[in-house]
Coordinates of C-alpha atoms in Angstrom, one line a residue:
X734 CA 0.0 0.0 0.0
X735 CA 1.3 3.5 -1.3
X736 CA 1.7 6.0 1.7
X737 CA -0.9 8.4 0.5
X738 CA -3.3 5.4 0.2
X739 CA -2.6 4.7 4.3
X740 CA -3.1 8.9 4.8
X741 CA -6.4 8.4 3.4
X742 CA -7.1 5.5 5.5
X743 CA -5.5 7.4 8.3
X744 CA -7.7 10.6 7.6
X745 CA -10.7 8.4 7.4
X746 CA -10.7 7.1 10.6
X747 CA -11.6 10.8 11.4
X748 CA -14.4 11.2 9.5
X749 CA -17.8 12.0 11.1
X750 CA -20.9 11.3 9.1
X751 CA -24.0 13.4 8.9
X752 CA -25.9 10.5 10.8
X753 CA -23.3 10.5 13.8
X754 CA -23.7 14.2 13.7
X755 CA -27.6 13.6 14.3
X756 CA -27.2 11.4 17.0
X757 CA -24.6 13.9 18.6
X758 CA -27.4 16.3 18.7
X759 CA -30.0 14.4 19.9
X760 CA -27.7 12.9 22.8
X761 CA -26.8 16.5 23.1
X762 CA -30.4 17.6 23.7
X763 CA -31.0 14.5 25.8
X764 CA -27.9 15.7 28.2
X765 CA -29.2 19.9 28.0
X766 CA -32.4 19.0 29.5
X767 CA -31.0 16.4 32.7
X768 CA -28.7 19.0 33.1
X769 CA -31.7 21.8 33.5
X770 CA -33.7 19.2 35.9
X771 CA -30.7 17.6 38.1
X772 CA -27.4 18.6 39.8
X773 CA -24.8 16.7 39.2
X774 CA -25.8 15.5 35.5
X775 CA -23.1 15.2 32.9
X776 CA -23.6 18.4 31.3
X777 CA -23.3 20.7 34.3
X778 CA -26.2 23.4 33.0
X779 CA -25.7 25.9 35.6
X780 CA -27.5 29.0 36.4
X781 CA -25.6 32.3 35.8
X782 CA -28.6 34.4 37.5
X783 CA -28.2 36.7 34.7
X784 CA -31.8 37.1 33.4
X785 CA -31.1 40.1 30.6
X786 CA -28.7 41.0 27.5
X787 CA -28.0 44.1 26.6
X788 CA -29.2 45.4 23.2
X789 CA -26.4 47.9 22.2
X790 CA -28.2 51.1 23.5
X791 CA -27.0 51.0 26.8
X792 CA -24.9 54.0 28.3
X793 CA -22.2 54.5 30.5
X794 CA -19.1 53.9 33.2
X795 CA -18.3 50.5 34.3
X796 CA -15.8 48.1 35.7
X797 CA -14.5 44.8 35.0
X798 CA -11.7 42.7 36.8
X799 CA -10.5 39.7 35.3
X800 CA -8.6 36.6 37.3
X801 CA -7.8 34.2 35.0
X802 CA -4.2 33.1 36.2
X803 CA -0.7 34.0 36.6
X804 CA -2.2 38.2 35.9
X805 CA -5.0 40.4 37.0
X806 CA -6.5 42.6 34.7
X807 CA -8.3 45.9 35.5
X808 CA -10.9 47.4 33.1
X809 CA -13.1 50.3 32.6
X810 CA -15.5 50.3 29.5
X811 CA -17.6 53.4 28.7
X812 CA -20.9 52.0 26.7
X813 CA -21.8 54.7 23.9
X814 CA -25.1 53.7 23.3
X815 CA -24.8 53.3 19.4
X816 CA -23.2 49.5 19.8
X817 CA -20.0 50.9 20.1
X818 CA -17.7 51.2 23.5
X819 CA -14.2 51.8 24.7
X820 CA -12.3 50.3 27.0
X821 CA -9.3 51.3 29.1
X822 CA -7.0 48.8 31.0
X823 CA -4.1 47.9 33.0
X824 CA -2.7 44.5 33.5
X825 CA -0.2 43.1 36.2
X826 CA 1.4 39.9 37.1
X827 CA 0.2 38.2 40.5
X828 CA 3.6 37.7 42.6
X829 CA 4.5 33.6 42.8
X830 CA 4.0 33.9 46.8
X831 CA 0.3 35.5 46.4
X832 CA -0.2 32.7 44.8
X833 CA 0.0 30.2 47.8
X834 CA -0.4 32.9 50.1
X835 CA -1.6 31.4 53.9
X836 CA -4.8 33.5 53.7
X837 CA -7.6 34.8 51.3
X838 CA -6.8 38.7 52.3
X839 CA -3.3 38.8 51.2
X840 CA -4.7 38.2 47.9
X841 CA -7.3 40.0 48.0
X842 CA -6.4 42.9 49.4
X843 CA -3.6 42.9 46.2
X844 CA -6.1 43.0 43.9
X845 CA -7.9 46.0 46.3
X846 CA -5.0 48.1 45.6
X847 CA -4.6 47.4 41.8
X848 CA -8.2 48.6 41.2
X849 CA -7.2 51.7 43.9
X850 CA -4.4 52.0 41.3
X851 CA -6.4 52.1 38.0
X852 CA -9.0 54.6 39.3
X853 CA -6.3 57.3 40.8
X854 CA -4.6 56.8 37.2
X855 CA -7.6 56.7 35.3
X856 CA -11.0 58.1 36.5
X857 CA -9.5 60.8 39.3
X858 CA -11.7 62.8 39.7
X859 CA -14.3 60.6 40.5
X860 CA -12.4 58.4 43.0
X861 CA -10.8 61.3 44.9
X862 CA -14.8 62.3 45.0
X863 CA -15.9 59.2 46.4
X864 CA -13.4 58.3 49.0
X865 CA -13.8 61.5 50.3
X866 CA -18.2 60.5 50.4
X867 CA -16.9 57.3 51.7
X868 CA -14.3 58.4 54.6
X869 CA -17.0 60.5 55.9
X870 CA -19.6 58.8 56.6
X871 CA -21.1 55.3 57.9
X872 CA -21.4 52.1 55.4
X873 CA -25.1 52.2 57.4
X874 CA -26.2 54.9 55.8
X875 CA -25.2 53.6 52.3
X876 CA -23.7 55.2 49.0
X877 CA -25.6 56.9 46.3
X878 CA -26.2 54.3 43.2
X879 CA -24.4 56.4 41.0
X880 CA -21.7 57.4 43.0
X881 CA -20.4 53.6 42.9
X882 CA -18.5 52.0 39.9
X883 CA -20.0 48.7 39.0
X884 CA -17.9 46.0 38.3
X885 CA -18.1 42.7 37.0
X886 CA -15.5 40.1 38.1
X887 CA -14.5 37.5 36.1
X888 CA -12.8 34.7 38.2
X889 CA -11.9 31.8 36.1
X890 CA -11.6 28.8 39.3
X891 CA -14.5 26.2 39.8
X892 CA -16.8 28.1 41.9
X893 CA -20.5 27.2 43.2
X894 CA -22.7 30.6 42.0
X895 CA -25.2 31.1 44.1
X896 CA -26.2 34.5 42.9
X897 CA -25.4 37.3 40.3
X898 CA -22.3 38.3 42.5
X899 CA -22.0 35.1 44.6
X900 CA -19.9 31.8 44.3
X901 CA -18.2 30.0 46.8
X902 CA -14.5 28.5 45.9
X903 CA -14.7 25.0 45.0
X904 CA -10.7 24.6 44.4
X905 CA -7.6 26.5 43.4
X906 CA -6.1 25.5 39.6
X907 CA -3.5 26.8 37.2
X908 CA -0.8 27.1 40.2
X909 CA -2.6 28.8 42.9
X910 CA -3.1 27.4 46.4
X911 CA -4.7 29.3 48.7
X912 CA -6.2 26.9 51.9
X913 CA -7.9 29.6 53.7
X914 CA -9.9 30.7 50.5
X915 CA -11.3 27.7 49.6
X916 CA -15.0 27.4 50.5
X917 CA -15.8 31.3 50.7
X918 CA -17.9 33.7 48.5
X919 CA -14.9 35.2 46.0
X920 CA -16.8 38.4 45.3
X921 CA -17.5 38.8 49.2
X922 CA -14.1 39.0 49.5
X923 CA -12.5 41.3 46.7
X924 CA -16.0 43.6 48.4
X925 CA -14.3 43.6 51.4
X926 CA -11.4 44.5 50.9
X927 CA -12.4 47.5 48.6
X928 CA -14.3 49.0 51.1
X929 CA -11.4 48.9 53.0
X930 CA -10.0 51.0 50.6
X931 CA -13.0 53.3 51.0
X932 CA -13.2 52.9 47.3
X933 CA -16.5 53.9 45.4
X934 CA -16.8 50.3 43.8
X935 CA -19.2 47.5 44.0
X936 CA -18.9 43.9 43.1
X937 CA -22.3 43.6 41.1
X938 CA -21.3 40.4 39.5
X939 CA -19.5 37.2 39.1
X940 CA -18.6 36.4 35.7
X941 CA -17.8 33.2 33.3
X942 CA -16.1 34.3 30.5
X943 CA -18.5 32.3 28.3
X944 CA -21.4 34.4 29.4
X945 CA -19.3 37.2 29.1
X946 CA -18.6 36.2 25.2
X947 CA -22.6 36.2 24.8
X948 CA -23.2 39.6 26.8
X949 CA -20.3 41.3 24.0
X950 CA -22.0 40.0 21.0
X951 CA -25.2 40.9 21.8
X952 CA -23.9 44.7 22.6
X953 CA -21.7 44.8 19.7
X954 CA -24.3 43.1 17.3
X955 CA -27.7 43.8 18.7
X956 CA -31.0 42.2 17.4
X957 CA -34.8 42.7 18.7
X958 CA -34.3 40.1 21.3
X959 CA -30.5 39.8 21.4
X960 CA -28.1 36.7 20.8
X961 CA -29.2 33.6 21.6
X962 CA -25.5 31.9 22.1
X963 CA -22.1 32.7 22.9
X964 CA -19.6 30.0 22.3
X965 CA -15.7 29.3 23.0
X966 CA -13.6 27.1 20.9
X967 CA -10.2 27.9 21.7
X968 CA -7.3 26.4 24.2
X969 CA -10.7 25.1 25.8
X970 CA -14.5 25.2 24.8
X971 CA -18.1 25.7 26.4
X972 CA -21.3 27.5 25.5
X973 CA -23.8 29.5 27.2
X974 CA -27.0 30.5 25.7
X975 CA -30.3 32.1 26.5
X976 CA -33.2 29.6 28.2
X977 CA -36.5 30.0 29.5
X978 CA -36.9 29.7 33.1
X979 CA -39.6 27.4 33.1
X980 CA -37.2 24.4 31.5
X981 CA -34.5 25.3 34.3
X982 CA -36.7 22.8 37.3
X983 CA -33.4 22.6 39.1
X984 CA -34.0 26.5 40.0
X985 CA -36.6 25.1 42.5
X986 CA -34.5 23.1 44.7
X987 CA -31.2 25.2 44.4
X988 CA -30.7 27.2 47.6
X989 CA -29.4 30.8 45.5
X990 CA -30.5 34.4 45.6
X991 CA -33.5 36.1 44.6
X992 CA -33.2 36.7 41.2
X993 CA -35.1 38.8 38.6
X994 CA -37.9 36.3 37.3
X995 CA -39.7 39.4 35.1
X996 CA -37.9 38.5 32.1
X997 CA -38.9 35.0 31.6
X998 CA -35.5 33.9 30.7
X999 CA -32.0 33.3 31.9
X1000 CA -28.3 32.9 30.4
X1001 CA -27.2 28.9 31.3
X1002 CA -24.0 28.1 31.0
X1003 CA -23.5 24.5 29.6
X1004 CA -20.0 23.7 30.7
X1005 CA -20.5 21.5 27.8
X1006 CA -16.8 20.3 26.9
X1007 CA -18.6 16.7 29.4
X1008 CA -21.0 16.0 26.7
X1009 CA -21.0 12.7 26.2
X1010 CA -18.6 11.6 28.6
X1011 CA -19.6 7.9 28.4
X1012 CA -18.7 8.2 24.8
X1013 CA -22.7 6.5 23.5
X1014 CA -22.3 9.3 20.6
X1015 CA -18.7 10.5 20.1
X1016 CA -16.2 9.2 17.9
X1017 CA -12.8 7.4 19.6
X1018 CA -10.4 6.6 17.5
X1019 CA -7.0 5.5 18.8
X1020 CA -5.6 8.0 18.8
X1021 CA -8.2 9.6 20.9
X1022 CA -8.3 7.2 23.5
X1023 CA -4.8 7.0 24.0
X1024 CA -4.4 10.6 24.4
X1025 CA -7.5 10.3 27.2
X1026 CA -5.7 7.6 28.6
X1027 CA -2.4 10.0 29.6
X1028 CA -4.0 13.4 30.3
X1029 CA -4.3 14.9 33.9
X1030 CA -8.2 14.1 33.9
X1031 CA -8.7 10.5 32.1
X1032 CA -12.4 10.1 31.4
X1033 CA -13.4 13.9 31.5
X1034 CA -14.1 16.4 29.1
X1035 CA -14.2 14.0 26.4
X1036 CA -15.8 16.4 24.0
X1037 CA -13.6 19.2 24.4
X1038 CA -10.8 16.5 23.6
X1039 CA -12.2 16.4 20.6
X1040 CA -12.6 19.9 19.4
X1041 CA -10.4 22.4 21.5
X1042 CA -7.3 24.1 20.8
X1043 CA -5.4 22.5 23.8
X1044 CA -5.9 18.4 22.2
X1045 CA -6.1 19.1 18.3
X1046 CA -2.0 19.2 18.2
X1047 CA -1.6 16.2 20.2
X1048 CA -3.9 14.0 18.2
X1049 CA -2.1 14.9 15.2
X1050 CA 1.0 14.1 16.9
X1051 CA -0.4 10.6 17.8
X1052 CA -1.4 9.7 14.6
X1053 CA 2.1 10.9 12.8
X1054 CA 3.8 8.3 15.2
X1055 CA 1.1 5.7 14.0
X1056 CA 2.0 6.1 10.4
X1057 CA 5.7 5.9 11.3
X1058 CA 5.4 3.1 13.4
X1059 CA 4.1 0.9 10.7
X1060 CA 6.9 -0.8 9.1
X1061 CA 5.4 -1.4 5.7
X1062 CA 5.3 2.1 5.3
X1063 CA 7.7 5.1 4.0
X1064 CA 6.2 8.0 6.2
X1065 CA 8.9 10.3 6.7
X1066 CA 12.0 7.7 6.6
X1067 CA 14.0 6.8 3.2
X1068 CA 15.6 4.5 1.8
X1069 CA 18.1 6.2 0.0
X1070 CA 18.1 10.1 -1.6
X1071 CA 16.7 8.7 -4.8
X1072 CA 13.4 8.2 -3.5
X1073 CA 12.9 11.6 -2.1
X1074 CA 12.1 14.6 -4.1
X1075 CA 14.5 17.0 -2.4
X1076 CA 17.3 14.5 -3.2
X1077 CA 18.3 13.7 0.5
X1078 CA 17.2 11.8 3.0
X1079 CA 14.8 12.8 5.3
X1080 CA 15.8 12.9 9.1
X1081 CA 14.0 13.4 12.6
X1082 CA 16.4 14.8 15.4
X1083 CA 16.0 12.4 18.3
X1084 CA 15.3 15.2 20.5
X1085 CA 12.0 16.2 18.2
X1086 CA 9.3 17.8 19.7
X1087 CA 7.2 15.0 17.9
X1088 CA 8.5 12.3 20.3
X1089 CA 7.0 14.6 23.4
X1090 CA 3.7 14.8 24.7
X1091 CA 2.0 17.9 23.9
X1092 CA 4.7 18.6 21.3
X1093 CA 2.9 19.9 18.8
X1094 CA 1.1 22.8 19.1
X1095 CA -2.5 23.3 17.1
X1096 CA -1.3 26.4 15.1
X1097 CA 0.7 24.0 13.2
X1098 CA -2.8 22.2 11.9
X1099 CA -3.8 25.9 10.7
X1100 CA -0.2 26.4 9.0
X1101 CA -0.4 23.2 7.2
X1102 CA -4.2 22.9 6.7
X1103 CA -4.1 26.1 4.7
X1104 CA -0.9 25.9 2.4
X1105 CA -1.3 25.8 -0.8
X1106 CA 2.3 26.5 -2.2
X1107 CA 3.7 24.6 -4.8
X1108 CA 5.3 21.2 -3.5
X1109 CA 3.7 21.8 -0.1
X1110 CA 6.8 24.2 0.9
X1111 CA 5.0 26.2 3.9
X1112 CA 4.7 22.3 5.7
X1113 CA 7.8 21.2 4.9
X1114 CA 9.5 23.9 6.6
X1115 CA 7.1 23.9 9.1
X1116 CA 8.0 20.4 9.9
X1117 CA 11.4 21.1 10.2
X1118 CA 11.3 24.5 12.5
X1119 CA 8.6 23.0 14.6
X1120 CA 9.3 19.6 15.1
X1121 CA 12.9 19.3 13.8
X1122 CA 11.9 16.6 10.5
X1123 CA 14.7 18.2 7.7
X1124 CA 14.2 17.3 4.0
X1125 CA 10.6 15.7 4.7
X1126 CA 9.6 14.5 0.9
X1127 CA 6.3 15.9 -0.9
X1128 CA 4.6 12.9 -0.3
X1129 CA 5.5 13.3 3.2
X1130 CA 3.9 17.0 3.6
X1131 CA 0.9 15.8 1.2
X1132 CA -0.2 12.9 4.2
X1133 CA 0.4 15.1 7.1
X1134 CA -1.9 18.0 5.2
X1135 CA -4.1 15.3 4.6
X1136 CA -4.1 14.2 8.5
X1137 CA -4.3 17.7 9.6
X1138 CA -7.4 18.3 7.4
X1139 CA -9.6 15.7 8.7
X1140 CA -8.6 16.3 12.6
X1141 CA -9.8 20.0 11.8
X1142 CA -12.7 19.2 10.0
X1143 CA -14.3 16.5 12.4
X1144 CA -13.4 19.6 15.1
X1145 CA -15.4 21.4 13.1
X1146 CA -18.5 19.1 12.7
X1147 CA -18.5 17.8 16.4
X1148 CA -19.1 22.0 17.4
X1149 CA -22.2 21.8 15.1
X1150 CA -23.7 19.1 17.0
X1151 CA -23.4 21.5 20.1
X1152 CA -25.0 24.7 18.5
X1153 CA -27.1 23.1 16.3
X1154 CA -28.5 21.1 19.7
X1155 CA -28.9 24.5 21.2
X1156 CA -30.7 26.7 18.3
X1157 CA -33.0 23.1 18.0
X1158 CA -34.0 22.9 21.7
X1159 CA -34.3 26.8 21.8
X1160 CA -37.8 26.9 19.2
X1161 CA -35.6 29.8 17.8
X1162 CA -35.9 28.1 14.2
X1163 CA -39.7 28.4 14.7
X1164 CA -40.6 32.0 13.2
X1165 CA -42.7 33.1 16.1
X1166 CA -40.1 32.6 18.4
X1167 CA -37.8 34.6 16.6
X1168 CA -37.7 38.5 16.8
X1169 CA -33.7 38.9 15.9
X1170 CA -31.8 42.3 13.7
X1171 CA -28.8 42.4 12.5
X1172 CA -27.7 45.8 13.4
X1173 CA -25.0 47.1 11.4
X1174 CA -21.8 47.3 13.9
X1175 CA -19.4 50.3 13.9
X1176 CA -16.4 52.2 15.8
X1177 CA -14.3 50.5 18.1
X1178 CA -16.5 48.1 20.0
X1179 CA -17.2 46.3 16.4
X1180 CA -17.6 42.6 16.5
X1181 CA -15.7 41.2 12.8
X1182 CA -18.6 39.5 11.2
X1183 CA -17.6 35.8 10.0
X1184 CA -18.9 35.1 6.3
X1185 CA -22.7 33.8 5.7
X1186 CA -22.5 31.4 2.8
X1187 CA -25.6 32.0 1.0
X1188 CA -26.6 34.5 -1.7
X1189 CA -29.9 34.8 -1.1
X1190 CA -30.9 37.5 1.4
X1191 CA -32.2 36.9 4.9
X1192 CA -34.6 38.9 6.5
X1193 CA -33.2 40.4 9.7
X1194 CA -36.2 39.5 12.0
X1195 CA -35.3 35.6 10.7
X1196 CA -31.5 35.8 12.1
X1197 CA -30.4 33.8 14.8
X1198 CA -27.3 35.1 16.5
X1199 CA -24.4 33.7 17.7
X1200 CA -21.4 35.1 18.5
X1201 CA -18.1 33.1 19.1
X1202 CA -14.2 33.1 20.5
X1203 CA -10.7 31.7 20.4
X1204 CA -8.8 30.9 18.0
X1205 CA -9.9 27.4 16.8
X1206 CA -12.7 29.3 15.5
X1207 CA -10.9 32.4 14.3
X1208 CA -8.1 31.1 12.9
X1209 CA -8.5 27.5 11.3
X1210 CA -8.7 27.8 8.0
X1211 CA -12.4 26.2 6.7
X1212 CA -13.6 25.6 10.6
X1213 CA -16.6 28.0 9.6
X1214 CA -17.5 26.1 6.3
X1215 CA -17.3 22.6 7.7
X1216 CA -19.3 23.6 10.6
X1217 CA -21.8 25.3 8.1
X1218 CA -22.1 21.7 5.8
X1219 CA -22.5 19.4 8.8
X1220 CA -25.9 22.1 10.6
X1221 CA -27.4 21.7 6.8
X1222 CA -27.4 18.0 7.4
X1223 CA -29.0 18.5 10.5
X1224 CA -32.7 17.8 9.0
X1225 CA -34.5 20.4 11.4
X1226 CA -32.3 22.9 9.8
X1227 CA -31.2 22.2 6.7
X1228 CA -29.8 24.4 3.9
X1229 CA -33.2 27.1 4.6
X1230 CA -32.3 27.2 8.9
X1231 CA -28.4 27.3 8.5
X1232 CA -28.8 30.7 6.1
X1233 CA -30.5 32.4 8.8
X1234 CA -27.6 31.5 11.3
X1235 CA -25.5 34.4 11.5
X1236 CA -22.2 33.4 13.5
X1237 CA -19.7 36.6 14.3
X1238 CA -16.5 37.0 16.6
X1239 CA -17.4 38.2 19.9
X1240 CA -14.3 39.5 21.5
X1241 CA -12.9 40.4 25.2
X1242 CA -15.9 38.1 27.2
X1243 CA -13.8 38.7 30.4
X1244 CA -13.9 42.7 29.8
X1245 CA -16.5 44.2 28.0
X1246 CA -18.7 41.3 28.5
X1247 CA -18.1 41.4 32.4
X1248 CA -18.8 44.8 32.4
X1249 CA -22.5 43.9 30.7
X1250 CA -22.9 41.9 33.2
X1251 CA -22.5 44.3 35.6
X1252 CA -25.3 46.5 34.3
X1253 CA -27.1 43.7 34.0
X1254 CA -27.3 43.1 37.6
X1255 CA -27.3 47.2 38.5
X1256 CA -30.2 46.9 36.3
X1257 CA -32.1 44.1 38.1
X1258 CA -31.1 45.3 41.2
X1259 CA -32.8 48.7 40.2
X1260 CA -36.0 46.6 39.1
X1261 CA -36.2 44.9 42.7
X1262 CA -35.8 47.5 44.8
X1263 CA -37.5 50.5 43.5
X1264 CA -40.0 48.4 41.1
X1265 CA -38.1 50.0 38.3
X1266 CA -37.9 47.9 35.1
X1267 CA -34.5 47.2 34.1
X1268 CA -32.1 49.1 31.4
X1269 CA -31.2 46.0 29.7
X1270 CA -34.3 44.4 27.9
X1271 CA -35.3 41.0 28.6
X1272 CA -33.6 38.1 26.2
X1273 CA -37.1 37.1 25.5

């Protein structure tokens, strides 16, 4: 057998039919709706308490902190009111013995005193203004609504949300050890220690960046009723999306905070990279299971190892040493010059990044998917600055391109299932459930619109929104297209539903997003305790 001949059968092995895509979304649909009557059910389904979007009119100041690992980013993001915002910020590494400080407050009250930083840089005037209201008189008597900043904090550790801006600690990742924090409400205690500070800011809300990429798109992009779904396919991937209270039955046994109920409708975040843990619907190839088999978490988050930016490399890698494993075939060995079209014979340095685990970073599938140079030459020397392979042969490049493709594509096809689940179990394909613009988008808040592959003109109440991140999404070449072919196949869509899915980059969840968020819950908060309806308008 010729080598391309075992690429192909190589490459095959990753193909994913239109009929496994339609049990993917029916076993996707299964596992949406346990997860909205249960705790504890495979797909996790949890409740953001965010019950409103914005719709791009919204107007001014707010605040957004964002702990997501070895820095802390401060934010302020003035809302125009025309879709368009900007956005000011400061970023600053967390010291290594903050880190695994012995209590919560040394942390803490570091972050305190980078946000004290950013406003007496910043916004002056208006925290020299309400220190002095602060130093002066009693918490008891309480600030003036507008005299606070209100700021959204995105804190990306496993936490139990109980509220809008409350979620106890479940455990410390990414290098960070903190005993004494572990079990308390994280917003409680960056609240604390601001108001040691005396500054004029309130913690209003506790953000996933997922909901945060849903909250930007639906600013940035507005429609009559907002986006239904904000979506991450990057290092990781998960999805949030718009719901209607009365499917969330867990709500009822869940011991959180009130909550605005007026809108009908709240934001869910799926934590959907566990679909399908059990593996009844998702495709396991070898080289799949062997990568399971050796990572930190064996038996988890089996459907992000198939579509996110942190496993894509390393399948690719697996299956290379496959091919070059099989003695009957030439794959990037020679037997003499002759055979190879450079005239020299190929060579892998022993110390080759493709002998490593997690060697091979996923950029490299979007270098080689996309070259089209004559004799492959962009993968070739790819293959030798990346994993040290010098004087690979055409046919060499041609199998790896051919690899690379398929691992993409099936990526691709597998995120369908999820959003095409999503827009199904939503009604939003049904007419009268679907009240959606498309806004044009402008200035420097503007959300880069991803093509629409259709010619023929959708009207703008039909469009179902959905805005995405990371740079799976954003940066493999074809990702959009294949995930376009494999929702036509999907009957309840088909060629007439996928047109009137619009699908747009959503950037900065942990900011600007936050930051909705924030007014979100000033909003609400508003609505509660003066009766007052809220600025956002519901996601109904």
């Amino acid at each position: 057998m010729s080598l391309m001949d075992e690429a192909r059968q190589v490459a095959a092995e990753f193909e994913y039919s239109a009929e496994a895509v339609n049990k993917g979304v029916k076993e996707f649909m299964k596992e949406m709706d346990e997860g909205l009557q249960k705790v504890g059910a495979t797909m996790s389904q949890i409740p953001t308490y965010v019950t409103a979007v914005p719709n791009g009119t919204e107007k001014g100041l707010y605040m957004a902190v964002d702990l997501g690992g070895t820095n802390f980013r401060v934010c302020s993001i003035h809302l125009n009111g025309d879709t368009t915002f900007s956005l000011t910020q400061s970023k600053v590494a967390i010291p290594r013995e903050l880190m695994v400080a012995k209590t919560a407050e040394e942390l803490f009250s570091f972050l305190a005193r980078q946000i004290q930083i950013f406003l007496k840089t910043h916004h002056e005037e208006h925290y020299e203004a309400g220190v002095r209201r602060r130093q002066t008189m009693s918490a008891t008597e309480g600030y003036k609504d507008e005299e606070n900043f209100y700021l959204g904090f995105t804190f990306s550790f496993p936490v139990h949300q109980v509220g809008i801006n409350s979620g106890k600690l479940i455990r410390w990742t990414k290098g960070f050890d903190i005993q004494d924090a572990v079990g308390k409400d994280v917003c409680a205690l960056l609240q604390e220690e601001i108001d040691k500070l005396h500054l004029p800011v309130k913690v209003a809300a506790l953000v996933n960046d997922t909901v945060g990429t849903l909250m930007a798109r639906s600013y940035t992009s507005p429609g009559k009723t907002g986006t239904l779904l904000g979506a991450i396919f990057g290092t990781g991937t998960n999805g949030a999306y718009v719901e209607r209270l009365d499917k969330v039955k867990k709500m009822a046994s869940m011991n959180g905070s009130d909550y605005d109920k007026s809108t009908g409708e709240m934001i869910i975040n799926t934590e959907w990279g566990s679909f399908d843990n059990h593996l009844s619907v998702l495709p396991n190839t070898p080289y799949d299971a062997d990568l399971d088999k050796e990572s930190v978490n064996p038996g988890i988050q089996m459907f992000e190892k198939r579509i996110s930016g942190m496993f894509l490399g390393e399948i690719l890698r697996r299956a290379m040493l496959s091919m070059m494993n099989r003695s009957h075939v030439a794959f990037l060995k020679d037997e003499h010059s002759g055979v190879n079209d450079v005239h020299s014979t190929t060579t892998i340095d022993e110390n080759s990044a493709l002998y490593k685990q997690w060697g091979l970073d996923t950029s490299f599938l979007s270098i080689v998917s996309e070259d089209h140079s004559p004799n492959l030459r962009i993968v070739r020397q790819t293959l030798d600055r990346d994993l040290s392979i010098s004087a690979a042969s055409f046919e060499d490049a041609e199998a790896v391109k051919l690899i690379a493709v398929a691992i993409g594509r099936r990526a691709a096809r597998l995120s369908a299932v999820a959003l095409g689940a999503i827009v199904i179990s939503t009604g939003r394909l049904n007419k009268e459930n679907t009240d959606t613009s498309t806004t044009a988008i402008t200035a420097e808040g503007k959300s880069q619109e991803m093509k629409v592959e259709t010619s023929e003109a959708v009207e703008e109440e039909d469009v179902i929104d959905i805005g995405v991140d990371g740079s799976v999404v954003e940066y493999y070449p074809g990702f959009e297209d294949y995930l376009r072919e494999a929702l036509r196949e999907i009957p309840e869509i088909g060629p007439e539903g996928e047109r009137r899915i619009r699908i747009g980059i959503a950037k900065d969840g942990s900011g600007v997003g936050a930051a909705l968020i924030a007014l979100v819950a000033r909003g609400a908060e508003k609505s509660q305790s003066q009766n007052h309806p809220a600025r956002a308008h519901s996601i109904g």
